[in-house]
Amino acid sequence: MKNSNRWYLKLLAIIILTIAIPLMSRGISCAAPPDPVVFIKEAVDEIILILQDEKLAAPSRRAERKKRVVTIVEKKFDFREMSMRALAKHWRERTPEEQDRFVFLFKKLLENTYIAKIETYSGEKVVFKKTAMQGNKTIVYSVLVRKTLETPVNYKLKSNDDHWMVYDVEVEGVSLVNNYRTQFASILSKEMFAGLIAKLEDKVGKEAVE
Amino acid sequence: MKNQDSFLPRLGRICFCCLALWLGSMTTVFGQDVTPEDDSAFGEEPDIGLASDPLEPINRVFYHFNDKVYFWVLKPVSQGYAYVIPEEVRICVRSFVKNLLAPVRIVNNLLQGKVVNGGVEASRFVVNSTIGIIGLADPAKDELGLFPKDEDLGQTLGVYGLGEGIYICWPFFGPSNVRDSLGMAGDFFLSPVSYLTWSDQGAGVAVQAGREVNDTSLTLGDYEDFKEAAIDPYVALRDAYRQYRQKKILDVAVGSESMYNHSVGKN
């Protein structure tokens, strides 16, 4: 009895040691100005609150629910900045009308594909980690916790005047805006701008074109 | 006979030279620490430049092939599997296989000079194999906060400065490039599944396929979402893969504790 106890203690000690060394060297990190996190957290909390509201989940109020989410997102996401970044050098070559049209379609595309995802919400959580700041830009690091998977999601923000606006989102390190920029550049290397617009209109569906 | 005598010291000398070279390259690795100030994430221009994709016509064919494999085979099989096997069990199976692949992560952490992270992976392996019941659970992360430090040979080669080479979309395996394909081949020797394949090819392939089905059953819908959001899914996937790998090599992708203290030389 005594022997087996001691054997167990020894094993425990070894395990504790192997764990303790890396643990001690971790420590310090985190702690950053809270403002941008609060800004993002507000939006996320508001959206989750809407999604958890069972009254709004009724099929008859689906449209209202989506509209309320869109309103929150519009306050926090700078779709014009995202469009500029996604088109890069092609942005300046376009007329203001073309630019507006593009912003409208790009926003619709993002709304359709991402905000539509709210219909499949099933208790996901967002855990905020920390922020990195430089000048008027900030990255807020968070993790989207699903039952089966944890996905790092980074929000990139820029301060306009005295409020933050999101201009890019990174999922698993993949920047949304960079990803679209590569696609747009590839299309524009083969087609005219009108061709890209047609593809976008096709993608967001007829009802959004009017 | 005499030849053999002089062989060993020569081997020793070669080993020493290799070690010196390796240590030399280590210093450049330590020097590459990313701080928020020069994080390319703040940059205005694309971080990774244009893809080198001379094989695009063939790659596109394989992309569509993989797409069909997913929708016609992998997805229905995974759905059926998910219907029969409870989610908790599938999560356990995934952790189990991930735990078996710990040698890949430990060795590559060490090859990159990330001694602390190598220790974290080793501790994770010890804890999860024992308290976590042969890796079915992940108490190392859940109870002790030891997060996985995912490294593979493709990343190691990238840290050493090897470029990605041309983009390759493999049938079945999906997006890759020359560097990561070399890495996959190298990591093959550290994977227990490979040794199973060695002794019994059928069993090895079955395990690989089973793993793929199990993992897919836990992420059903993700590929559909990705495709839905893309205007040209082939280009979108190629770019996503390149961004993902680049961030993995620089260790700036994840918002976990590993962020800015990933290499031991910093502290």
Short mmCIF file of C-alpha atoms in Angstrom, two decimals:
data_model
loop_
_atom_site.label_atom_id
_atom_site.label_comp_id
_atom_site.label_asym_id
_atom_site.label_seq_id
_atom_site.Cartn_x
_atom_site.Cartn_y
_atom_site.Cartn_z
CA MET A 1 0.00 0.00 0.00
CA LYS A 2 2.65 2.43 1.09
CA ASN A 3 4.82 1.58 -1.87
CA SER A 4 2.16 2.13 -4.47
CA ASN A 5 1.30 5.46 -2.83
CA ARG A 6 4.86 6.63 -3.14
CA TRP A 7 5.02 5.52 -6.74
CA TYR A 8 1.96 7.60 -7.45
CA LEU A 9 3.40 10.66 -5.73
CA LYS A 10 6.60 10.39 -7.75
CA LEU A 11 4.66 10.24 -10.99
CA LEU A 12 2.59 13.22 -9.90
CA ALA A 13 5.74 15.18 -9.10
CA ILE A 14 7.18 14.46 -12.55
CA ILE A 15 3.96 15.50 -14.22
CA ILE A 16 3.75 18.69 -12.17
CA LEU A 17 7.32 19.56 -13.06
CA THR A 18 6.83 19.05 -16.78
CA ILE A 19 3.78 21.27 -16.59
CA ALA A 20 5.09 23.89 -14.22
CA ILE A 21 8.11 24.87 -16.29
CA PRO A 22 6.23 25.93 -19.41
CA LEU A 23 3.48 27.46 -17.27
CA MET A 24 5.87 29.73 -15.40
CA SER A 25 7.45 31.00 -18.57
CA ARG A 26 4.05 32.01 -19.88
CA GLY A 27 2.49 34.61 -17.62
CA ILE A 28 2.60 38.28 -18.64
CA SER A 29 0.68 39.41 -21.73
CA CYS A 30 -2.86 40.79 -22.00
CA ALA A 31 -3.70 44.11 -20.33
CA ALA A 32 -4.41 46.75 -22.97
CA PRO A 33 -6.62 49.84 -23.28
CA PRO A 34 -10.18 48.59 -23.06
CA ASP A 35 -11.92 50.99 -25.43
CA PRO A 36 -11.79 49.09 -28.77
CA VAL A 37 -12.70 45.84 -27.04
CA VAL A 38 -15.67 47.51 -25.40
CA PHE A 39 -16.67 48.87 -28.79
CA ILE A 40 -16.66 45.41 -30.40
CA LYS A 41 -18.06 43.67 -27.34
CA GLU A 42 -21.03 46.03 -27.29
CA ALA A 43 -21.96 45.07 -30.81
CA VAL A 44 -21.42 41.36 -30.27
CA ASP A 45 -23.41 41.39 -27.02
CA GLU A 46 -26.25 43.34 -28.64
CA ILE A 47 -26.38 40.90 -31.55
CA ILE A 48 -26.29 37.85 -29.33
CA LEU A 49 -29.06 39.36 -27.23
CA ILE A 50 -31.21 39.78 -30.33
CA LEU A 51 -30.44 36.22 -31.41
CA GLN A 52 -31.35 34.85 -28.02
CA ASP A 53 -34.69 36.68 -27.99
CA GLU A 54 -37.20 33.93 -28.62
CA LYS A 55 -39.94 36.33 -29.62
CA LEU A 56 -37.81 37.60 -32.48
CA ALA A 57 -37.00 34.05 -33.57
CA ALA A 58 -40.55 33.51 -34.80
CA PRO A 59 -40.67 33.13 -38.59
CA SER A 60 -42.95 36.13 -38.94
CA ARG A 61 -40.36 38.40 -37.34
CA ARG A 62 -37.29 37.05 -39.16
CA ALA A 63 -37.05 40.11 -41.37
CA GLU A 64 -37.25 42.44 -38.39
CA ARG A 65 -34.55 40.46 -36.62
CA LYS A 66 -32.21 40.64 -39.60
CA LYS A 67 -32.86 44.36 -39.94
CA ARG A 68 -31.95 44.99 -36.31
CA VAL A 69 -28.71 43.07 -36.67
CA VAL A 70 -27.88 44.95 -39.88
CA THR A 71 -28.46 48.27 -38.09
CA ILE A 72 -25.95 47.35 -35.39
CA VAL A 73 -23.40 46.14 -37.91
CA GLU A 74 -23.78 49.28 -40.02
CA LYS A 75 -22.83 51.42 -37.02
CA LYS A 76 -19.63 49.47 -36.48
CA PHE A 77 -18.43 48.40 -39.94
CA ASP A 78 -17.01 50.85 -42.45
CA PHE A 79 -18.13 49.27 -45.73
CA ARG A 80 -16.73 52.12 -47.81
CA GLU A 81 -13.27 51.63 -46.31
CA MET A 82 -13.57 47.89 -46.88
CA SER A 83 -14.53 48.47 -50.51
CA MET A 84 -11.59 50.82 -51.05
CA ARG A 85 -9.19 48.30 -49.59
CA ALA A 86 -10.70 45.40 -51.51
CA LEU A 87 -10.44 47.24 -54.85
CA ALA A 88 -7.03 48.77 -53.99
CA LYS A 89 -5.56 50.55 -57.05
CA HIS A 90 -8.74 49.95 -59.08
CA TRP A 91 -10.73 52.13 -56.66
CA ARG A 92 -9.16 55.39 -57.84
CA GLU A 93 -9.82 54.55 -61.49
CA ARG A 94 -13.57 54.47 -60.91
CA THR A 95 -16.07 57.34 -61.04
CA PRO A 96 -17.87 58.28 -57.79
CA GLU A 97 -21.06 56.64 -59.11
CA GLU A 98 -19.23 53.42 -59.85
CA GLN A 99 -17.65 53.54 -56.42
CA ASP A 100 -21.02 53.99 -54.72
CA ARG A 101 -22.49 51.15 -56.74
CA PHE A 102 -19.58 48.93 -55.76
CA VAL A 103 -19.88 49.79 -52.05
CA PHE A 104 -23.59 49.03 -52.20
CA LEU A 105 -23.07 45.63 -53.85
CA PHE A 106 -20.10 44.64 -51.69
CA LYS A 107 -22.05 45.52 -48.55
CA LYS A 108 -25.02 43.49 -49.79
CA LEU A 109 -22.75 40.53 -50.53
CA LEU A 110 -21.25 40.61 -47.03
CA GLU A 111 -24.70 41.03 -45.48
CA ASN A 112 -26.17 38.16 -47.47
CA THR A 113 -23.39 35.73 -46.75
CA TYR A 114 -22.44 36.63 -43.19
CA ILE A 115 -25.42 38.25 -41.55
CA ALA A 116 -27.65 35.54 -43.02
CA LYS A 117 -25.62 33.15 -40.86
CA ILE A 118 -27.52 34.44 -37.83
CA GLU A 119 -30.34 32.11 -38.81
CA THR A 120 -28.12 29.20 -37.86
CA TYR A 121 -27.06 30.66 -34.49
CA SER A 122 -26.90 27.95 -31.85
CA GLY A 123 -25.32 29.23 -28.67
CA GLU A 124 -21.89 30.25 -29.96
CA LYS A 125 -19.84 32.45 -27.65
CA VAL A 126 -17.24 35.08 -28.33
CA VAL A 127 -14.28 35.35 -25.97
CA PHE A 128 -12.16 38.49 -26.21
CA LYS A 129 -8.44 38.09 -25.70
CA LYS A 130 -6.52 41.33 -26.05
CA THR A 131 -5.70 44.18 -28.38
CA ALA A 132 -2.71 45.55 -30.23
CA MET A 133 -2.59 49.24 -31.11
CA GLN A 134 -0.63 51.38 -33.49
CA GLY A 135 -1.45 54.99 -34.23
CA ASN A 136 -5.14 55.17 -35.10
CA LYS A 137 -5.40 51.45 -35.74
CA THR A 138 -6.21 48.57 -33.45
CA ILE A 139 -6.59 44.83 -33.68
CA VAL A 140 -9.00 43.16 -31.28
CA TYR A 141 -8.29 39.45 -30.87
CA SER A 142 -11.18 37.18 -30.06
CA VAL A 143 -12.10 33.54 -30.28
CA LEU A 144 -15.40 32.27 -31.58
CA VAL A 145 -16.24 29.30 -29.41
CA ARG A 146 -18.44 26.67 -30.97
CA LYS A 147 -19.20 23.36 -29.37
CA THR A 148 -16.96 21.56 -31.82
CA LEU A 149 -14.37 24.16 -32.69
CA GLU A 150 -12.62 27.34 -31.57
CA THR A 151 -11.91 29.84 -34.30
CA PRO A 152 -9.69 32.88 -33.80
CA VAL A 153 -11.38 36.01 -35.13
CA ASN A 154 -9.49 39.29 -35.23
CA TYR A 155 -11.23 42.60 -35.78
CA LYS A 156 -9.18 45.40 -37.32
CA LEU A 157 -10.37 48.87 -36.41
CA LYS A 158 -9.53 52.38 -37.42
CA SER A 159 -10.53 55.48 -35.49
CA ASN A 160 -12.44 58.08 -37.47
CA ASP A 161 -12.74 61.26 -35.44
CA ASP A 162 -13.45 59.80 -32.02
CA HIS A 163 -15.14 56.52 -32.79
CA TRP A 164 -13.89 53.16 -34.00
CA MET A 165 -14.91 51.49 -37.22
CA VAL A 166 -14.10 47.95 -38.31
CA TYR A 167 -12.35 47.83 -41.68
CA ASP A 168 -11.33 44.17 -41.82
CA VAL A 169 -11.99 40.88 -40.11
CA GLU A 170 -9.48 38.03 -39.94
CA VAL A 171 -10.74 34.50 -39.46
CA GLU A 172 -8.02 31.94 -38.72
CA GLY A 173 -5.54 34.55 -39.84
CA VAL A 174 -7.24 34.97 -43.21
CA SER A 175 -8.11 38.59 -43.88
CA LEU A 176 -11.54 38.97 -45.42
CA VAL A 177 -10.62 42.13 -47.30
CA ASN A 178 -7.36 40.67 -48.63
CA ASN A 179 -9.20 37.57 -49.75
CA TYR A 180 -11.73 39.63 -51.72
CA ARG A 181 -8.96 41.85 -53.06
CA THR A 182 -7.25 38.81 -54.57
CA GLN A 183 -10.51 37.66 -56.12
CA PHE A 184 -11.37 41.11 -57.50
CA ALA A 185 -7.86 41.54 -58.89
CA SER A 186 -8.05 38.15 -60.57
CA ILE A 187 -11.40 39.01 -62.16
CA LEU A 188 -10.29 42.51 -63.19
CA SER A 189 -7.21 41.07 -64.88
CA LYS A 190 -9.49 39.22 -67.28
CA GLU A 191 -12.56 41.43 -67.45
CA MET A 192 -13.65 45.06 -67.37
CA PHE A 193 -15.07 46.71 -64.23
CA ALA A 194 -18.58 46.21 -65.62
CA GLY A 195 -17.93 42.48 -65.68
CA LEU A 196 -17.06 42.52 -61.98
CA ILE A 197 -20.20 44.51 -61.18
CA ALA A 198 -22.27 42.01 -63.17
CA LYS A 199 -20.73 39.12 -61.23
CA LEU A 200 -21.49 40.87 -57.92
CA GLU A 201 -25.09 41.61 -58.98
CA ASP A 202 -25.46 38.00 -59.96
CA LYS A 203 -24.08 36.90 -56.60
CA VAL A 204 -26.23 39.10 -54.35
CA GLY A 205 -29.35 38.15 -56.28
CA LYS A 206 -31.84 40.03 -58.33
CA GLU A 207 -33.92 41.42 -55.46
CA ALA A 208 -31.00 43.42 -54.12
CA VAL A 209 -30.09 45.02 -57.44
CA GLU A 210 -32.94 47.54 -57.50
CA MET B 1 39.77 -1.02 -41.86
CA LYS B 2 41.63 2.20 -41.58
CA ASN B 3 38.97 3.88 -43.60
CA GLN B 4 36.35 2.90 -41.12
CA ASP B 5 38.38 4.33 -38.25
CA SER B 6 38.55 7.73 -39.79
CA PHE B 7 34.93 7.62 -40.75
CA LEU B 8 33.48 8.24 -37.31
CA PRO B 9 35.42 11.41 -36.53
CA ARG B 10 34.52 12.68 -39.96
CA LEU B 11 30.88 11.97 -39.28
CA GLY B 12 31.27 13.81 -36.00
CA ARG B 13 32.75 16.78 -37.79
CA ILE B 14 29.90 16.83 -40.29
CA CYS B 15 27.40 16.67 -37.46
CA PHE B 16 29.17 19.51 -35.69
CA CYS B 17 29.08 21.64 -38.83
CA CYS B 18 25.38 20.93 -39.22
CA LEU B 19 24.77 21.86 -35.59
CA ALA B 20 26.73 25.08 -36.01
CA LEU B 21 24.75 25.93 -39.12
CA TRP B 22 21.53 25.16 -37.33
CA LEU B 23 22.45 27.31 -34.34
CA GLY B 24 23.48 30.05 -36.73
CA SER B 25 20.10 29.97 -38.39
CA MET B 26 18.49 30.02 -34.95
CA THR B 27 19.77 33.51 -34.25
CA THR B 28 17.94 34.81 -37.31
CA VAL B 29 14.82 33.05 -36.05
CA PHE B 30 15.09 34.81 -32.71
CA GLY B 31 15.62 38.09 -34.47
CA GLN B 32 12.33 37.71 -36.33
CA ASP B 33 10.09 38.38 -33.37
CA VAL B 34 6.92 40.12 -34.37
CA THR B 35 5.84 43.10 -32.33
CA PRO B 36 2.62 45.03 -32.78
CA GLU B 37 4.62 47.91 -34.25
CA ASP B 38 5.90 46.08 -37.30
CA ASP B 39 3.07 43.60 -37.53
CA SER B 40 2.23 43.41 -41.19
CA ALA B 41 -1.40 43.19 -40.15
CA PHE B 42 -1.34 46.98 -39.95
CA GLY B 43 0.06 47.29 -43.46
CA GLU B 44 -1.98 48.85 -46.22
CA GLU B 45 -0.82 46.60 -49.03
CA PRO B 46 -1.35 42.87 -49.47
CA ASP B 47 0.95 41.08 -47.08
CA ILE B 48 1.91 38.13 -49.21
CA GLY B 49 2.13 39.31 -52.79
CA LEU B 50 0.71 37.50 -55.76
CA ALA B 51 0.32 33.76 -55.94
CA SER B 52 2.69 31.86 -58.19
CA ASP B 53 0.28 29.53 -59.93
CA PRO B 54 1.59 28.35 -63.32
CA LEU B 55 -0.33 25.10 -62.86
CA GLU B 56 -3.64 26.95 -62.54
CA PRO B 57 -5.44 24.99 -65.33
CA ILE B 58 -4.56 21.63 -63.72
CA ASN B 59 -5.10 22.99 -60.20
CA ARG B 60 -8.57 24.17 -61.18
CA VAL B 61 -9.41 20.71 -62.46
CA PHE B 62 -8.31 19.19 -59.15
CA TYR B 63 -10.15 21.89 -57.20
CA HIS B 64 -13.37 20.91 -58.96
CA PHE B 65 -12.55 17.26 -58.43
CA ASN B 66 -12.14 17.83 -54.67
CA ASP B 67 -15.30 19.92 -54.65
CA LYS B 68 -17.24 17.01 -56.16
CA VAL B 69 -15.59 14.51 -53.78
CA TYR B 70 -16.80 16.69 -50.91
CA PHE B 71 -20.39 17.08 -52.08
CA TRP B 72 -20.87 13.60 -53.53
CA VAL B 73 -18.93 11.43 -51.10
CA LEU B 74 -17.40 13.07 -48.05
CA LYS B 75 -20.41 15.17 -47.03
CA PRO B 76 -23.12 12.47 -47.31
CA VAL B 77 -20.88 9.91 -45.59
CA SER B 78 -20.04 12.39 -42.81
CA GLN B 79 -23.71 13.25 -42.37
CA GLY B 80 -24.62 9.60 -42.02
CA TYR B 81 -21.75 9.08 -39.60
CA ALA B 82 -22.79 12.14 -37.59
CA TYR B 83 -26.34 10.81 -37.45
CA VAL B 84 -25.17 7.54 -35.88
CA ILE B 85 -22.29 8.69 -33.67
CA PRO B 86 -22.96 11.31 -30.94
CA GLU B 87 -21.08 14.60 -31.23
CA GLU B 88 -19.23 14.09 -27.93
CA VAL B 89 -17.78 10.82 -29.20
CA ARG B 90 -16.67 12.44 -32.46
CA ILE B 91 -14.93 15.22 -30.55
CA CYS B 92 -13.12 12.54 -28.51
CA VAL B 93 -12.01 10.74 -31.67
CA ARG B 94 -10.63 13.99 -33.05
CA SER B 95 -8.69 14.71 -29.84
CA PHE B 96 -7.37 11.15 -29.83
CA VAL B 97 -5.89 11.44 -33.33
CA LYS B 98 -4.59 14.93 -32.60
CA ASN B 99 -2.85 13.62 -29.51
CA LEU B 100 -1.21 10.83 -31.54
CA LEU B 101 0.31 13.46 -33.82
CA ALA B 102 2.09 15.19 -30.91
CA PRO B 103 5.54 14.01 -32.15
CA VAL B 104 5.10 16.13 -35.28
CA ARG B 105 4.41 19.24 -33.20
CA ILE B 106 7.09 18.60 -30.58
CA VAL B 107 9.84 17.96 -33.15
CA ASN B 108 8.90 20.96 -35.28
CA ASN B 109 8.70 23.29 -32.28
CA LEU B 110 12.22 22.19 -31.36
CA LEU B 111 13.47 22.48 -34.95
CA GLN B 112 12.25 26.08 -34.91
CA GLY B 113 14.02 26.76 -31.62
CA LYS B 114 10.72 27.15 -29.77
CA VAL B 115 11.89 25.17 -26.77
CA VAL B 116 9.17 26.40 -24.42
CA ASN B 117 6.42 25.60 -26.91
CA GLY B 118 7.99 22.18 -27.48
CA GLY B 119 7.78 21.66 -23.72
CA VAL B 120 4.15 22.76 -23.76
CA GLU B 121 3.38 20.20 -26.46
CA ALA B 122 5.29 17.50 -24.58
CA SER B 123 3.40 18.33 -21.37
CA ARG B 124 0.14 18.28 -23.27
CA PHE B 125 1.01 14.84 -24.61
CA VAL B 126 1.84 13.52 -21.13
CA VAL B 127 -1.24 15.01 -19.48
CA ASN B 128 -3.70 14.15 -22.23
CA SER B 129 -2.38 10.60 -22.68
CA THR B 130 -2.76 9.88 -18.97
CA ILE B 131 -5.37 12.05 -17.26
CA GLY B 132 -7.02 12.66 -20.63
CA ILE B 133 -7.41 8.89 -21.16
CA ILE B 134 -5.21 8.12 -24.21
CA GLY B 135 -5.96 11.56 -25.61
CA LEU B 136 -9.75 11.27 -25.76
CA ALA B 137 -10.08 14.48 -23.73
CA ASP B 138 -7.97 17.61 -23.57
CA PRO B 139 -7.55 18.41 -19.85
CA ALA B 140 -4.21 20.07 -20.64
CA LYS B 141 -6.08 22.88 -22.35
CA ASP B 142 -9.33 22.84 -20.42
CA GLU B 143 -7.90 22.55 -16.90
CA LEU B 144 -4.30 23.75 -17.17
CA GLY B 145 -4.54 26.31 -19.95
CA LEU B 146 -1.85 24.62 -22.04
CA PHE B 147 -2.87 25.58 -25.55
CA PRO B 148 -1.64 23.53 -28.50
CA LYS B 149 1.34 24.96 -30.37
CA ASP B 150 0.62 23.76 -33.83
CA GLU B 151 3.78 23.44 -35.89
CA ASP B 152 4.58 21.25 -38.89
CA LEU B 153 7.55 20.80 -41.18
CA GLY B 154 6.10 23.11 -43.82
CA GLN B 155 6.11 25.89 -41.21
CA THR B 156 9.59 24.93 -40.04
CA LEU B 157 10.93 25.23 -43.60
CA GLY B 158 9.12 28.57 -43.86
CA VAL B 159 10.72 29.81 -40.63
CA TYR B 160 14.10 28.84 -42.10
CA GLY B 161 13.32 31.13 -45.01
CA LEU B 162 12.30 28.63 -47.67
CA GLY B 163 9.77 30.22 -50.03
CA GLU B 164 6.44 28.61 -50.72
CA GLY B 165 7.17 27.78 -54.37
CA ILE B 166 4.31 27.31 -56.77
CA TYR B 167 0.77 26.66 -55.58
CA ILE B 168 -0.46 23.09 -55.87
CA CYS B 169 -3.99 21.83 -55.41
CA TRP B 170 -3.63 18.10 -54.77
CA PRO B 171 -6.49 15.73 -55.50
CA PHE B 172 -7.99 14.62 -52.14
CA PHE B 173 -5.44 16.58 -50.05
CA GLY B 174 -6.47 19.99 -51.35
CA PRO B 175 -4.51 23.26 -51.31
CA SER B 176 -0.76 23.14 -50.78
CA ASN B 177 2.47 24.39 -52.30
CA VAL B 178 5.93 22.98 -52.98
CA ARG B 179 7.25 23.79 -49.50
CA ASP B 180 4.26 22.42 -47.62
CA SER B 181 4.19 19.29 -49.80
CA LEU B 182 7.80 18.63 -48.83
CA GLY B 183 6.78 19.27 -45.23
CA MET B 184 3.90 16.82 -45.46
CA ALA B 185 6.26 14.16 -46.79
CA GLY B 186 8.68 14.79 -43.92
CA ASP B 187 6.03 14.84 -41.21
CA PHE B 188 4.79 11.54 -42.61
CA PHE B 189 7.69 9.84 -40.81
CA LEU B 190 6.61 11.25 -37.44
CA SER B 191 3.01 10.16 -37.75
CA PRO B 192 1.98 6.85 -36.14
CA VAL B 193 -0.59 6.41 -38.88
CA SER B 194 2.26 6.21 -41.40
CA TYR B 195 3.74 3.22 -39.64
CA LEU B 196 0.37 1.56 -39.70
CA THR B 197 0.20 2.25 -43.44
CA TRP B 198 3.67 0.75 -43.74
CA SER B 199 2.63 -2.59 -42.24
CA ASP B 200 -0.93 -2.68 -43.55
CA GLN B 201 -1.76 -0.36 -46.41
CA GLY B 202 -5.50 -0.98 -46.28
CA ALA B 203 -5.71 -0.20 -42.57
CA GLY B 204 -3.65 2.95 -42.99
CA VAL B 205 -5.88 4.30 -45.75
CA ALA B 206 -8.98 3.34 -43.76
CA VAL B 207 -7.70 5.25 -40.70
CA GLN B 208 -6.92 8.31 -42.81
CA ALA B 209 -10.35 8.21 -44.45
CA GLY B 210 -12.01 7.65 -41.08
CA ARG B 211 -10.20 10.62 -39.63
CA GLU B 212 -11.28 12.78 -42.57
CA VAL B 213 -14.91 11.72 -42.16
CA ASN B 214 -14.79 12.31 -38.40
CA ASP B 215 -13.28 15.79 -38.73
CA THR B 216 -15.63 16.73 -41.55
CA SER B 217 -18.64 15.65 -39.48
CA LEU B 218 -17.66 18.32 -36.92
CA THR B 219 -17.29 21.14 -39.44
CA LEU B 220 -20.15 20.42 -41.81
CA GLY B 221 -21.33 23.60 -43.45
CA ASP B 222 -18.07 25.50 -43.14
CA TYR B 223 -16.93 24.75 -46.68
CA GLU B 224 -20.41 25.58 -47.98
CA ASP B 225 -20.26 28.94 -46.17
CA PHE B 226 -16.83 29.64 -47.58
CA LYS B 227 -17.97 28.85 -51.12
CA GLU B 228 -21.13 30.89 -50.68
CA ALA B 229 -19.15 33.99 -49.73
CA ALA B 230 -16.68 33.67 -52.61
CA ILE B 231 -17.02 35.10 -56.09
CA ASP B 232 -14.32 32.82 -57.50
CA PRO B 233 -14.01 29.95 -54.98
CA TYR B 234 -10.80 28.63 -56.55
CA VAL B 235 -9.00 31.97 -56.14
CA ALA B 236 -10.59 32.49 -52.72
CA LEU B 237 -9.34 29.13 -51.47
CA ARG B 238 -5.87 29.64 -52.92
CA ASP B 239 -5.58 33.02 -51.25
CA ALA B 240 -7.05 31.80 -47.96
CA TYR B 241 -4.56 28.95 -47.88
CA ARG B 242 -1.61 31.25 -48.58
CA GLN B 243 -2.70 33.78 -45.94
CA TYR B 244 -3.36 31.03 -43.41
CA ARG B 245 0.04 29.41 -43.88
CA GLN B 246 1.87 32.73 -43.86
CA LYS B 247 0.27 33.68 -40.55
CA LYS B 248 1.04 30.25 -39.13
CA ILE B 249 4.71 30.62 -40.05
CA LEU B 250 4.86 34.07 -38.43
CA ASP B 251 2.76 32.85 -35.46
CA VAL B 252 0.57 35.91 -35.60
CA ALA B 253 -2.69 34.25 -36.58
CA VAL B 254 -4.19 33.29 -33.30
CA GLY B 255 -5.50 35.55 -30.57
CA SER B 256 -4.30 33.22 -27.84
CA GLU B 257 -1.48 33.64 -25.39
CA SER B 258 1.05 32.47 -27.95
CA MET B 259 0.96 35.84 -29.67
CA TYR B 260 4.10 37.81 -28.99
CA ASN B 261 6.07 35.52 -26.74
CA HIS B 262 6.26 32.55 -29.05
CA SER B 263 10.03 32.24 -29.23
CA VAL B 264 12.17 31.58 -26.23
CA GLY B 265 14.86 34.07 -27.19
CA LYS B 266 12.62 36.99 -26.33
CA ASN B 267 12.26 36.51 -22.62
#
